Amino acid sequence: MKIVVCAKFVPDATADRRFRSEDNTVDRAGVDGLLSELDEYAVETALTVKESGDGEVTILTVGPEQAADAVKKGLQMGADAGVHVVDDAIHGSDAVATSLILSKALAKLEADLVVFGMGSTDGGMGVVPAMVSERLGLPAVTLGSEVTVDGQTVRIRRDGDTASETIEGTLPLVLSVSDQANEPRYPSFKGIMAAKKKPVETWSLADLELTADQVGGASAWTEVVEVTARPPRSAGTIVTDEDGSGAAELVEFLSTNKFL
Amino acid sequence: MSNVLVLVDHSAGKVRKTTAELLTIARRLGEPVAVFIGGNDGGSVSDALPALGQYGATKVIALSSPELSQFLVAPKAEALQQVAAKVEPSAILISSNAEGKEIAARLAVKLESGLITDAVDVQEGPVTTQSVFAGNYTVKSKVTHGTPIITVKPNAATPEAAETSPEVEEFEVSISDTAKTARITESKPREATGRPELTEAAIIVSGGRGTGGDFGPVEAFADSLGAAVGASRAAVDSGWYPHAYQVGQTGKTVSPQLYVAAGISGAIQHRAGMQTSKTIVAVNKDPEAPIFELVDFGVVGDLHKVLPTATEEVTKRKA
Ligand SMILES: Cc1cc2nc3c(=O)[nH]c(=O)nc-3n(C[C@H](O)[C@H](O)[C@H](O)COP(=O)(O)OP(=O)(O)OC[C@H]3O[C@@H](n4cnc5c(N)ncnc54)[C@H](O)[C@@H]3O)c2cc1C
Ligand SMILES: Nc1ncnc2c1ncn2[C@@H]1O[C@H](COP(=O)(O)O)[C@@H](O)[C@H]1O
């Protein structure tokens, strides 16, 4: 079975994330980046499926030069191969364009099982898996917090707002997993060494029979018109509880602000 | 005036508050046309009609077919595509929950239209406002291609009534076989708690690792205030509270009038889900906890002492 994990390179959430002032796009070059933490759960799922049956795991990333680090991390965790789609024209792509690039690459890879994270930690729309499923005409089972693959059947449990559901579909299929799905492994020393020898291919838009005008900022279907940093919250009142004084002051605050 | 489609968010015909908010927003952009998708247990349009009329729907398009509820979201997106082809709306508004976002994603590809998710405000244009990077930035955007498809977060508008008596139009949809390939085989409804829904609540009291596993004081304080209960991921991962109540990046994003964090340190991923709350209060025994950087009012103290005393006091004052 050919398993492909779509994994994104994102700016570190604990760093100072910002926008580029020239074009209001996320600054991916000036800020340290890494494999989106939420996609680690997808890598772990793929490795578990591989280990419980057969299969080969490929990490697929669309992103700038540095995004090769995301592929590398996946290989260190235990994936077998990597594909990095990189092209200057891709900068500024929105989710719709990203899903187009991913689906072309997935078709080329002839994936049986495509695994996504629940959302990227930067843009965080959580829409790319559904878009890819729509484009490839494949079934999608999304936001799995428990995943079992049983021959051709993929079954997930999804803990939704109103119900806990069991959902199933048949391969080939698109799967996305939540951060409840597993505990992603850390790369071992052996894994880190082995990753150096694993094959990574670099593809351009031309390799996917796409042209520059189909992707990137110029063809994005949405436009950011204004970015404002949120003003810092003004310092609040902090009291220390002594023999119940904290509770009394808390209730007084709630009362003054009409919450009672 | 142009038509603005609103996908009705309901449970068994009972319209959610978010739908009233969507209809209110739709009236800023044009004439609200509500699309109601029922199903075998999805309730009927007649249950939803009064609420839809109250908030100004000029027309209600009712789709019902067992296939629409059994087969997840792909058929719903197909159905909406067919409605859009007929109504030619100037915008499509959908609730920003997991299902709504997936429907919107598919629709964007089908209609070759730009998609904006998680709007916290939508004004004429339509120009949307989103809160990004854990609430550290506010971004205004617009769709530049096709029919703007916008998913809107709860509490993005205050519902304003505008009584109408909408006509109901039954609409036949045809669902393709490819849309029926993933199916729900089992569904266990979540038990009702009697508390307000997390994403809609005006007040939320959340507990974290500091509860030590006992959510009793958090729930009691919440109940004294008529609040919903939330939890940090540490509390959820420890099995102390169900995941559906997790607040944060991988849980719910909430924006209540008042958010009380008890025994929660205030990690960036937690902040991402609550930073836009109007008023923030924390109870934490560590004066250095980062949550205190956010608060309007903070108590340095043990939640197991502070919350029960506060609960008593609130109950007394309310009586
Ligand atoms: C990809 C990713 C996604 C994540 N998503 C989320 C998310 O959606 N939501 C989320 O919450 N977290 C999320 N996290 C986890 C987040 O990083 C923190 O680990 C988590 O929020 C910590 O929860 P906590 O504040 O309850 O626990 P801790 O950080 O352990 O803090 C406990 C606090 O309780 C205080 N305390 C202890 N005892 C008492 C007492 N008796 N009285 C008062 N105070 C007391 C302590 O001083 C401390 O400040 C995510 C992490 C990652 C990597
Ligand atoms: N540029 C990308 N390269 C590879 N995978 C991606 C990319 N963008 C998004 N994804 C995948 O799609 C999921 C959802 O992303 P999003 O819709 O941006 O929140 C992520 O968790 C990834 O699995």
XYZ file of C-alpha atoms and ligand atoms in Angstrom:
655
model
C 0.000 0.000 0.000
C 1.246 3.448 -0.906
C 0.695 5.812 2.008
C 1.343 9.523 1.534
C 1.355 12.023 4.389
C 0.707 15.648 3.476
C 2.807 17.604 5.922
C 3.256 21.337 6.106
C 6.227 23.484 7.067
C 5.006 26.274 9.352
C 6.460 29.169 11.330
C 7.181 28.168 14.926
C 4.175 29.081 17.081
C 6.413 30.056 19.974
C 8.442 32.424 17.759
C 7.323 35.894 16.747
C 4.990 35.006 13.869
C 4.256 37.864 11.521
C 3.128 38.998 8.100
C 5.267 40.322 5.255
C 4.516 44.009 4.911
C 4.948 43.956 1.098
C 2.095 41.582 0.345
C 0.343 40.660 3.614
C 1.363 36.998 3.329
C 2.667 34.904 6.213
C 6.386 35.433 6.655
C 7.800 31.935 6.140
C 11.391 32.905 5.486
C 12.189 35.361 8.270
C 10.875 33.153 11.087
C 12.122 29.738 12.220
C 9.956 26.988 10.896
C 9.254 23.340 11.495
C 6.980 20.454 10.580
C 3.514 21.495 11.783
C 3.002 19.740 15.127
C -0.455 18.678 14.080
C 0.985 16.861 11.060
C 3.181 14.766 13.338
C 0.003 12.920 14.310
C -0.553 12.167 10.620
C 2.995 10.851 10.233
C 2.519 8.660 13.319
C -0.750 7.273 11.951
C 0.915 6.425 8.624
C 3.820 4.696 10.350
C 1.457 2.681 12.554
C -0.561 1.544 9.528
C 2.640 0.563 7.758
C 3.927 -1.347 10.774
C 0.709 -3.290 11.246
C 0.549 -4.441 7.658
C 2.561 -3.488 4.696
C 3.145 -0.267 2.894
C 5.501 2.491 2.074
C 5.230 5.963 3.600
C 6.040 9.105 1.607
C 6.067 12.617 3.079
C 4.698 15.252 0.687
C 5.341 18.931 1.381
C 4.518 22.005 -0.664
C 6.572 24.978 0.458
C 9.711 27.105 0.159
C 13.333 25.862 0.277
C 13.352 25.593 4.080
C 10.296 23.333 3.945
C 12.715 20.503 3.165
C 13.138 20.418 6.968
C 9.559 19.209 7.334
C 10.247 16.334 4.933
C 13.425 15.527 6.812
C 11.624 15.359 10.156
C 9.114 12.902 8.691
C 11.935 10.743 7.351
C 13.648 10.833 10.744
C 10.454 9.627 12.384
C 10.496 6.644 10.034
C 8.936 7.512 6.671
C 10.555 5.908 3.642
C 10.711 8.682 1.074
C 9.972 12.357 0.560
C 8.641 14.677 -2.106
C 9.115 18.425 -1.832
C 7.205 20.590 -4.274
C 8.984 23.911 -4.506
C 8.616 26.691 -7.054
C 8.927 30.460 -6.751
C 5.480 30.824 -8.287
C 3.867 28.994 -5.337
C 4.447 31.838 -2.865
C 1.155 33.337 -1.739
C -1.002 30.347 -2.679
C -4.256 30.035 -0.752
C -5.865 26.782 0.386
C -7.596 26.282 -2.958
C -4.304 26.529 -4.871
C -2.435 24.413 -2.312
C -5.064 21.701 -2.689
C -4.581 21.812 -6.461
C -0.827 21.293 -6.168
C -1.222 18.537 -3.585
C -3.806 16.672 -5.629
C -1.636 16.708 -8.755
C 1.290 15.377 -6.728
C -0.875 12.740 -5.043
C -2.154 11.552 -8.414
C 1.399 11.298 -9.657
C 2.385 9.323 -6.555
C -0.619 7.001 -7.029
C -1.436 7.161 -3.333
C -3.811 4.551 -1.835
C -4.074 6.230 1.533
C -3.529 9.971 1.966
C -3.091 11.127 5.556
C -3.538 14.744 6.664
C -3.269 16.573 9.956
C -6.380 18.283 11.327
C -5.191 21.726 10.304
C -2.029 23.675 9.851
C -0.869 25.557 12.928
C -0.373 28.780 10.941
C -3.253 29.294 8.515
C -5.314 26.767 10.374
C -8.279 26.649 8.038
C -8.540 22.870 8.225
C -9.967 22.759 4.714
C -7.206 21.326 2.540
C -8.105 17.630 3.164
C -11.720 18.142 2.030
C -10.551 20.106 -1.019
C -8.108 17.379 -2.024
C -10.793 14.731 -1.574
C -13.119 16.791 -3.748
C -10.509 17.228 -6.472
C -9.433 13.597 -6.544
C -12.990 12.288 -6.252
C -11.920 10.160 -3.290
C -13.904 9.494 -0.119
C -12.765 11.421 2.949
C -12.946 10.387 6.580
C -11.814 13.350 8.598
C -10.804 14.355 12.115
C -10.306 10.782 13.309
C -9.425 10.472 16.965
C -9.013 6.724 16.535
C -8.093 5.021 13.273
C -8.181 1.370 12.199
C -7.281 0.043 8.784
C -8.737 -3.363 8.098
C -7.868 -4.582 4.606
C -9.483 -2.079 2.264
C -11.663 -0.514 4.952
C -10.615 2.517 6.939
C -12.667 3.164 10.062
C -12.378 6.151 12.353
C -14.017 7.412 15.510
C -14.773 11.092 15.422
C -15.696 12.949 18.579
C -17.951 15.638 17.255
C -19.809 18.384 19.065
C -23.073 16.538 19.297
C -22.120 12.890 18.887
C -19.329 10.387 18.805
C -19.466 8.773 15.389
C -17.952 5.792 13.654
C -17.235 6.565 10.026
C -15.887 4.294 7.350
C -14.736 4.318 3.782
C -12.841 2.140 1.332
C -9.365 2.691 -0.110
C -8.198 4.700 -1.963
C -9.166 7.358 0.512
C -8.317 10.646 2.208
C -7.908 10.535 5.990
C -7.301 13.315 8.484
C -6.434 12.723 12.112
C -6.816 14.878 15.204
C -4.289 15.347 17.966
C -6.245 12.763 19.976
C -5.294 10.011 17.543
C -1.933 8.980 18.962
C 1.304 10.056 20.601
C 3.793 10.962 17.846
C 7.182 9.286 18.280
C 10.446 11.175 18.587
C 13.078 10.442 15.961
C 15.636 7.982 17.357
C 19.363 8.418 16.769
C 19.151 5.515 14.337
C 16.219 7.187 12.606
C 18.135 10.436 12.249
C 21.102 8.658 10.691
C 18.932 6.525 8.391
C 17.017 9.592 7.161
C 20.138 10.904 5.469
C 20.078 8.045 2.990
C 16.376 8.134 2.180
C 15.301 9.356 -1.261
C 13.822 12.869 -1.504
C 12.564 14.172 -4.831
C 12.128 17.845 -5.585
C 9.339 18.694 -7.988
C 8.508 21.972 -9.681
C 5.131 23.073 -11.009
C 6.185 21.874 -14.469
C 6.681 18.363 -13.079
C 3.002 18.454 -12.097
C 1.842 19.929 -15.395
C 0.779 23.110 -13.630
C 1.578 26.640 -14.685
C 2.502 29.670 -12.602
C -0.800 31.425 -13.310
C -2.787 28.594 -11.663
C -1.229 29.127 -8.237
C 0.459 31.718 -6.056
C -0.570 35.155 -4.880
C -1.543 36.522 -8.285
C -4.244 33.896 -8.778
C -5.416 33.602 -5.176
C -9.178 33.831 -4.866
C -9.006 35.716 -1.606
C -7.106 38.829 -0.705
C -5.988 40.187 2.618
C -6.796 43.889 2.641
C -5.613 44.827 6.121
C -3.502 43.342 8.897
C -3.487 44.817 12.380
C -1.530 43.606 15.380
C -3.885 43.150 18.297
C -3.251 45.786 20.943
C -1.769 44.179 24.045
C -4.324 43.723 26.794
C -3.925 46.380 29.430
C -2.612 45.081 32.717
C -5.322 43.780 34.999
C -5.736 43.719 38.744
C -4.053 40.815 40.505
C -4.847 39.993 44.107
C -3.419 37.343 46.407
C -5.844 35.157 48.299
C -5.538 35.289 52.053
C -8.139 33.481 54.120
C -10.901 33.870 51.578
C -10.159 37.475 50.587
C -9.492 36.358 46.993
C -12.965 34.897 46.568
C -14.609 37.994 48.024
C -12.657 40.306 45.721
C -13.372 38.062 42.743
C -17.107 38.180 43.367
C -16.944 41.930 43.871
C -15.213 42.255 40.472
C -17.887 40.095 38.823
C -20.624 42.094 40.441
C -19.139 45.484 39.467
C -18.877 44.264 35.886
C -22.491 43.010 35.905
C -21.794 39.303 35.518
C -24.037 38.287 38.407
C -31.332 42.953 -4.074
C -29.082 39.965 -4.397
C -29.663 36.663 -2.638
C -27.378 35.566 0.150
C -27.508 31.869 0.965
C -27.419 30.831 4.614
C -26.958 27.155 5.412
C -29.157 26.468 8.425
C -27.268 25.003 11.370
C -29.713 22.943 13.411
C -30.083 19.819 15.453
C -33.191 17.783 14.580
C -34.938 20.898 13.303
C -34.045 23.037 16.292
C -32.242 26.055 14.859
C -28.979 26.986 16.571
C -28.212 30.527 17.667
C -25.462 30.699 15.042
C -28.136 30.558 12.337
C -29.794 33.685 13.737
C -26.375 35.337 13.637
C -25.810 34.265 10.014
C -29.227 35.597 8.985
C -28.472 38.905 10.715
C -25.184 39.157 8.798
C -26.856 38.108 5.538
C -29.248 41.064 5.809
C -26.250 43.416 5.645
C -25.274 41.844 2.329
C -28.593 41.235 0.606
C -31.742 39.111 0.934
C -31.218 36.095 3.194
C -32.296 32.799 1.618
C -32.073 29.944 4.128
C -31.151 26.448 2.976
C -32.468 23.729 5.262
C -31.042 20.244 4.955
C -33.104 17.646 6.792
C -32.798 13.898 6.671
C -34.120 10.731 8.264
C -33.621 12.052 11.793
C -32.662 15.586 10.811
C -35.949 17.198 11.808
C -38.274 18.922 9.412
C -38.326 22.363 7.940
C -41.579 23.215 9.699
C -39.768 22.959 13.052
C -37.180 25.446 11.869
C -39.473 27.852 10.035
C -40.543 30.134 12.912
C -36.946 30.851 13.936
C -35.889 31.430 10.330
C -38.739 33.884 9.806
C -37.992 35.676 13.053
C -34.496 36.582 11.850
C -35.476 37.700 8.393
C -35.163 34.783 5.976
C -37.073 35.856 2.866
C -37.249 32.346 1.532
C -36.462 28.858 2.794
C -35.202 26.182 0.448
C -35.779 22.748 1.950
C -33.780 19.739 0.883
C -34.482 16.390 2.404
C -33.213 12.973 1.587
C -31.917 10.201 3.848
C -28.749 10.266 1.778
C -27.977 13.744 3.003
C -27.560 12.714 6.627
C -26.155 9.220 6.230
C -23.266 10.048 3.949
C -21.367 12.842 5.650
C -20.671 16.104 3.945
C -19.965 15.407 0.276
C -23.665 15.120 -0.644
C -24.472 18.309 1.268
C -21.871 20.177 -0.754
C -23.361 18.736 -3.932
C -26.829 19.819 -2.868
C -25.639 23.349 -2.120
C -23.922 23.523 -5.471
C -27.237 22.738 -7.148
C -29.055 25.343 -5.082
C -26.372 27.927 -5.872
C -26.674 27.215 -9.591
C -30.364 28.058 -9.388
C -30.345 30.974 -6.922
C -27.114 32.617 -8.133
C -26.308 34.073 -4.721
C -23.890 36.947 -4.172
C -22.451 35.189 -1.092
C -22.827 31.930 0.846
C -22.650 31.910 4.653
C -22.024 28.727 6.634
C -21.369 28.112 10.356
C -17.708 27.660 11.173
C -17.780 24.224 12.740
C -16.043 21.081 11.492
C -18.876 20.058 9.192
C -19.534 23.577 7.958
C -15.910 24.112 7.039
C -15.752 20.851 5.115
C -18.905 21.659 3.180
C -17.483 25.104 2.412
C -14.154 23.642 1.285
C -15.833 21.306 -1.197
C -18.147 24.017 -2.406
C -15.214 26.364 -3.048
C -13.643 23.787 -5.370
C -16.969 23.019 -7.085
C -17.927 26.654 -7.633
C -14.345 27.801 -8.300
C -14.840 30.404 -5.627
C -12.734 31.968 -2.919
C -13.242 30.741 0.626
C -12.760 32.571 3.909
C -13.057 30.566 7.129
C -13.589 31.503 10.771
C -14.801 35.049 10.225
C -15.495 36.914 13.466
C -17.253 39.699 11.588
C -18.630 40.229 8.088
C -19.552 43.632 6.711
C -20.772 44.921 3.384
C -18.498 43.992 0.483
C -18.379 41.372 1.860
C -15.298 42.218 3.883
C -14.526 39.704 6.607
C -12.563 40.008 9.832
C -10.536 37.080 11.154
C -8.429 36.690 14.246
C -5.175 34.843 13.505
C -1.939 33.673 15.118
C -3.478 32.855 18.457
C -5.460 36.082 18.377
C -2.368 38.259 18.034
C -3.449 39.695 14.680
C -6.696 40.858 13.164
C -6.962 40.409 9.398
C -9.518 41.842 6.991
C -10.042 39.959 3.732
C -12.282 39.677 0.750
C -12.983 37.126 -1.914
C -11.780 38.161 -5.358
C -13.020 35.261 -7.480
C -16.385 33.554 -7.843
C -19.083 33.576 -5.174
C -17.703 34.519 -1.750
C -18.046 31.502 0.559
C -17.618 32.491 4.187
C -17.694 30.373 7.304
C -18.641 32.438 10.331
C -17.771 31.793 13.964
C -20.353 31.806 16.731
C -20.894 35.222 18.376
C -19.816 37.084 15.214
C -22.995 39.157 15.344
C -25.765 39.923 17.786
C -28.922 38.343 16.382
C -31.428 41.023 15.427
C -34.998 39.990 14.841
C -36.736 41.114 11.618
C -39.998 39.249 11.298
C -40.813 37.800 7.861
C -43.020 34.977 6.686
C -40.803 33.126 4.264
C -42.211 30.808 1.628
C -40.830 27.283 1.645
C -39.585 25.782 -1.562
C -38.922 22.044 -1.719
C -35.853 21.394 -3.802
C -34.984 18.100 -5.477
C -31.316 17.236 -5.374
C -29.542 14.414 -7.091
C -26.579 12.930 -5.294
C -23.799 11.295 -7.293
C -22.348 7.910 -6.348
C -18.902 9.351 -5.683
C -20.388 11.577 -2.991
C -21.684 8.510 -1.176
C -18.430 6.720 -0.565
C -17.841 7.501 3.107
C -20.608 6.696 5.536
C -21.529 7.028 9.176
C -21.994 3.535 10.579
C -22.688 4.440 14.179
C -23.537 7.587 16.097
C -23.728 7.996 19.859
C -25.242 11.325 20.813
C -23.425 13.212 23.512
C -25.233 13.409 26.827
C -26.804 16.776 27.469
C -25.288 18.565 30.467
C -28.011 21.169 30.866
C -25.323 23.864 30.606
C -25.058 26.353 27.736
C -23.102 25.285 24.638
C -19.448 26.133 24.927
C -19.140 28.146 21.726
C -22.353 30.090 22.366
C -22.071 30.732 26.098
C -21.787 34.258 27.488
C -19.717 32.987 30.417
C -17.266 30.072 30.481
C -15.433 28.623 33.466
C -12.540 26.373 32.441
C -10.395 24.028 34.482
C -6.870 22.795 33.825
C -4.244 20.571 35.337
C -4.516 22.621 38.515
C -7.870 20.969 39.270
C -5.915 17.815 39.995
C -8.693 15.886 38.301
C -11.585 17.209 40.395
C -13.809 19.379 38.205
C -16.407 19.672 40.994
C -15.403 23.211 42.076
C -15.212 24.355 38.418
C -18.658 22.961 37.596
C -20.214 24.375 40.758
C -18.813 27.852 40.079
C -19.972 27.620 36.458
C -23.464 26.662 37.576
C -23.655 29.537 40.020
C -22.949 31.893 37.094
C -25.071 30.027 34.519
C -21.877 29.350 32.609
C -20.547 26.645 30.297
C -17.604 24.506 31.421
C -14.377 24.270 29.426
C -11.085 22.461 29.910
C -7.441 22.756 28.957
C -5.826 20.075 26.866
C -3.827 18.882 29.872
C -7.129 18.175 31.662
C -8.575 16.475 28.576
C -5.461 14.377 27.941
C -5.540 13.253 31.576
C -9.053 11.950 30.962
C -10.631 14.374 33.450
C -12.979 16.038 30.979
C -14.253 15.091 27.488
C -12.458 16.455 24.443
C -15.602 18.218 23.223
C -15.035 20.774 26.005
C -11.396 21.524 25.194
C -10.655 25.196 24.605
C -7.709 26.105 22.399
C -5.996 25.584 19.118
C -7.132 21.993 18.740
C -10.337 22.432 20.663
C -12.938 25.180 20.521
C -12.217 28.836 19.940
C -14.464 30.797 22.241
C -15.147 34.462 22.624
C -17.499 34.886 25.586
C -18.224 38.015 27.616
C -16.399 36.430 30.546
C -13.798 33.652 30.573
C -12.597 32.236 33.882
C -9.444 30.088 33.752
C -8.892 28.023 36.885
C -5.664 26.071 37.292
C -4.628 26.808 33.711
C -1.132 28.133 32.984
C -2.026 29.960 29.741
C 0.068 28.198 27.088
C -0.048 29.749 23.611
C -2.229 26.912 22.316
C -4.762 27.551 25.075
C -4.678 31.302 24.491
C -5.395 30.703 20.829
C -8.848 29.543 21.839
C -9.809 32.221 24.375
C -7.694 35.320 23.884
C -10.493 37.277 22.233
C -12.819 36.870 25.236
C -14.132 40.261 26.392
C -13.185 39.880 30.052
C -10.656 37.350 31.350
C -10.308 36.167 34.932
C -7.811 33.628 36.282
C -7.341 31.728 39.488
C -3.884 30.200 39.744
C -1.604 29.497 42.652
C 1.516 30.490 40.699
C 1.892 34.296 40.480
C 4.262 33.790 37.511
C 1.719 31.846 35.397
C 1.546 33.411 31.897
C -2.262 33.505 32.065
C -1.907 36.525 34.393
C -0.525 38.538 31.437
C -3.980 38.346 29.859
C -6.318 38.895 32.740
C -8.567 41.750 33.705
C -8.741 40.252 37.162
C -6.548 37.561 38.669
C -6.491 35.747 41.983
C -3.244 34.160 43.104
C -4.514 31.296 45.201
C -5.663 27.694 45.408
C -8.697 27.110 43.203
C -9.949 24.449 45.615
C -10.358 27.201 48.223
C -11.187 30.225 46.069
C -13.845 28.697 43.799
C -16.053 27.092 46.493
C -16.051 30.279 48.574
C -16.799 32.365 45.485
C -19.588 29.956 44.496
C -21.211 30.371 47.907
C -20.948 34.143 47.700
C -22.399 34.287 44.174
C -25.281 32.020 45.160
C -25.971 34.193 48.196
C -25.959 37.417 46.176
C -28.184 35.984 43.486
C -30.746 34.657 45.985
C -0.188 21.059 18.677
C -0.653 21.401 20.064
C -1.988 21.749 20.246
C -2.446 22.093 21.510
N -3.761 22.454 21.651
C -4.201 22.847 22.871
C -5.554 23.267 23.059
O -6.360 23.264 22.130
N -5.924 23.661 24.289
C -5.073 23.673 25.372
O -5.505 24.050 26.481
N -3.812 23.269 25.235
C -3.349 22.839 24.009
N -2.070 22.399 23.895
C -1.286 22.170 25.131
C -0.652 23.381 25.741
O 0.623 23.570 25.155
C -0.475 23.174 27.268
O 0.275 21.999 27.485
C -1.785 23.063 28.047
O -2.651 24.115 27.684
C -1.517 23.079 29.518
O -2.707 22.905 30.245
P -2.840 23.474 31.720
O -2.670 24.931 31.689
O -4.105 22.937 32.290
O -1.652 22.742 32.483
P -0.290 23.328 33.051
O 0.465 24.065 32.031
O 0.367 22.206 33.734
O -0.767 24.408 34.108
C -1.448 24.103 35.286
C -1.575 25.389 36.071
O -2.358 25.148 37.227
C -1.796 25.849 38.321
N -2.240 25.153 39.534
C -1.856 23.958 40.016
N -2.524 23.634 41.116
C -3.380 24.659 41.375
C -4.340 24.929 42.390
N -4.586 24.061 43.378
N -5.013 26.098 42.331
C -4.782 26.994 41.344
N -3.883 26.789 40.364
C -3.191 25.643 40.378
C -0.315 25.823 38.090
O 0.308 26.909 38.749
C -0.227 25.939 36.562
O -0.112 27.288 36.159
C -1.582 22.057 22.626
C -0.248 21.710 22.455
C 0.218 21.381 21.184
C 1.652 21.019 21.014
N 1.712 23.281 1.916
C 1.319 22.084 2.336
N 2.065 20.977 2.090
C 1.665 19.761 2.518
N 0.535 19.545 3.216
C -0.252 20.598 3.492
C 0.084 21.914 3.061
N -0.888 22.755 3.492
C -1.782 21.994 4.156
N -1.416 20.696 4.169
C -2.136 19.563 4.809
O -3.500 19.917 4.994
C -3.846 19.904 6.378
C -4.846 20.996 6.662
O -4.293 22.236 6.356
P -5.116 23.610 6.413
O -6.328 23.444 5.603
O -4.148 24.623 5.876
O -5.415 23.837 7.879
C -2.519 20.001 7.118
O -2.602 19.426 8.417
C -1.598 19.218 6.193
O -1.763 17.813 6.387
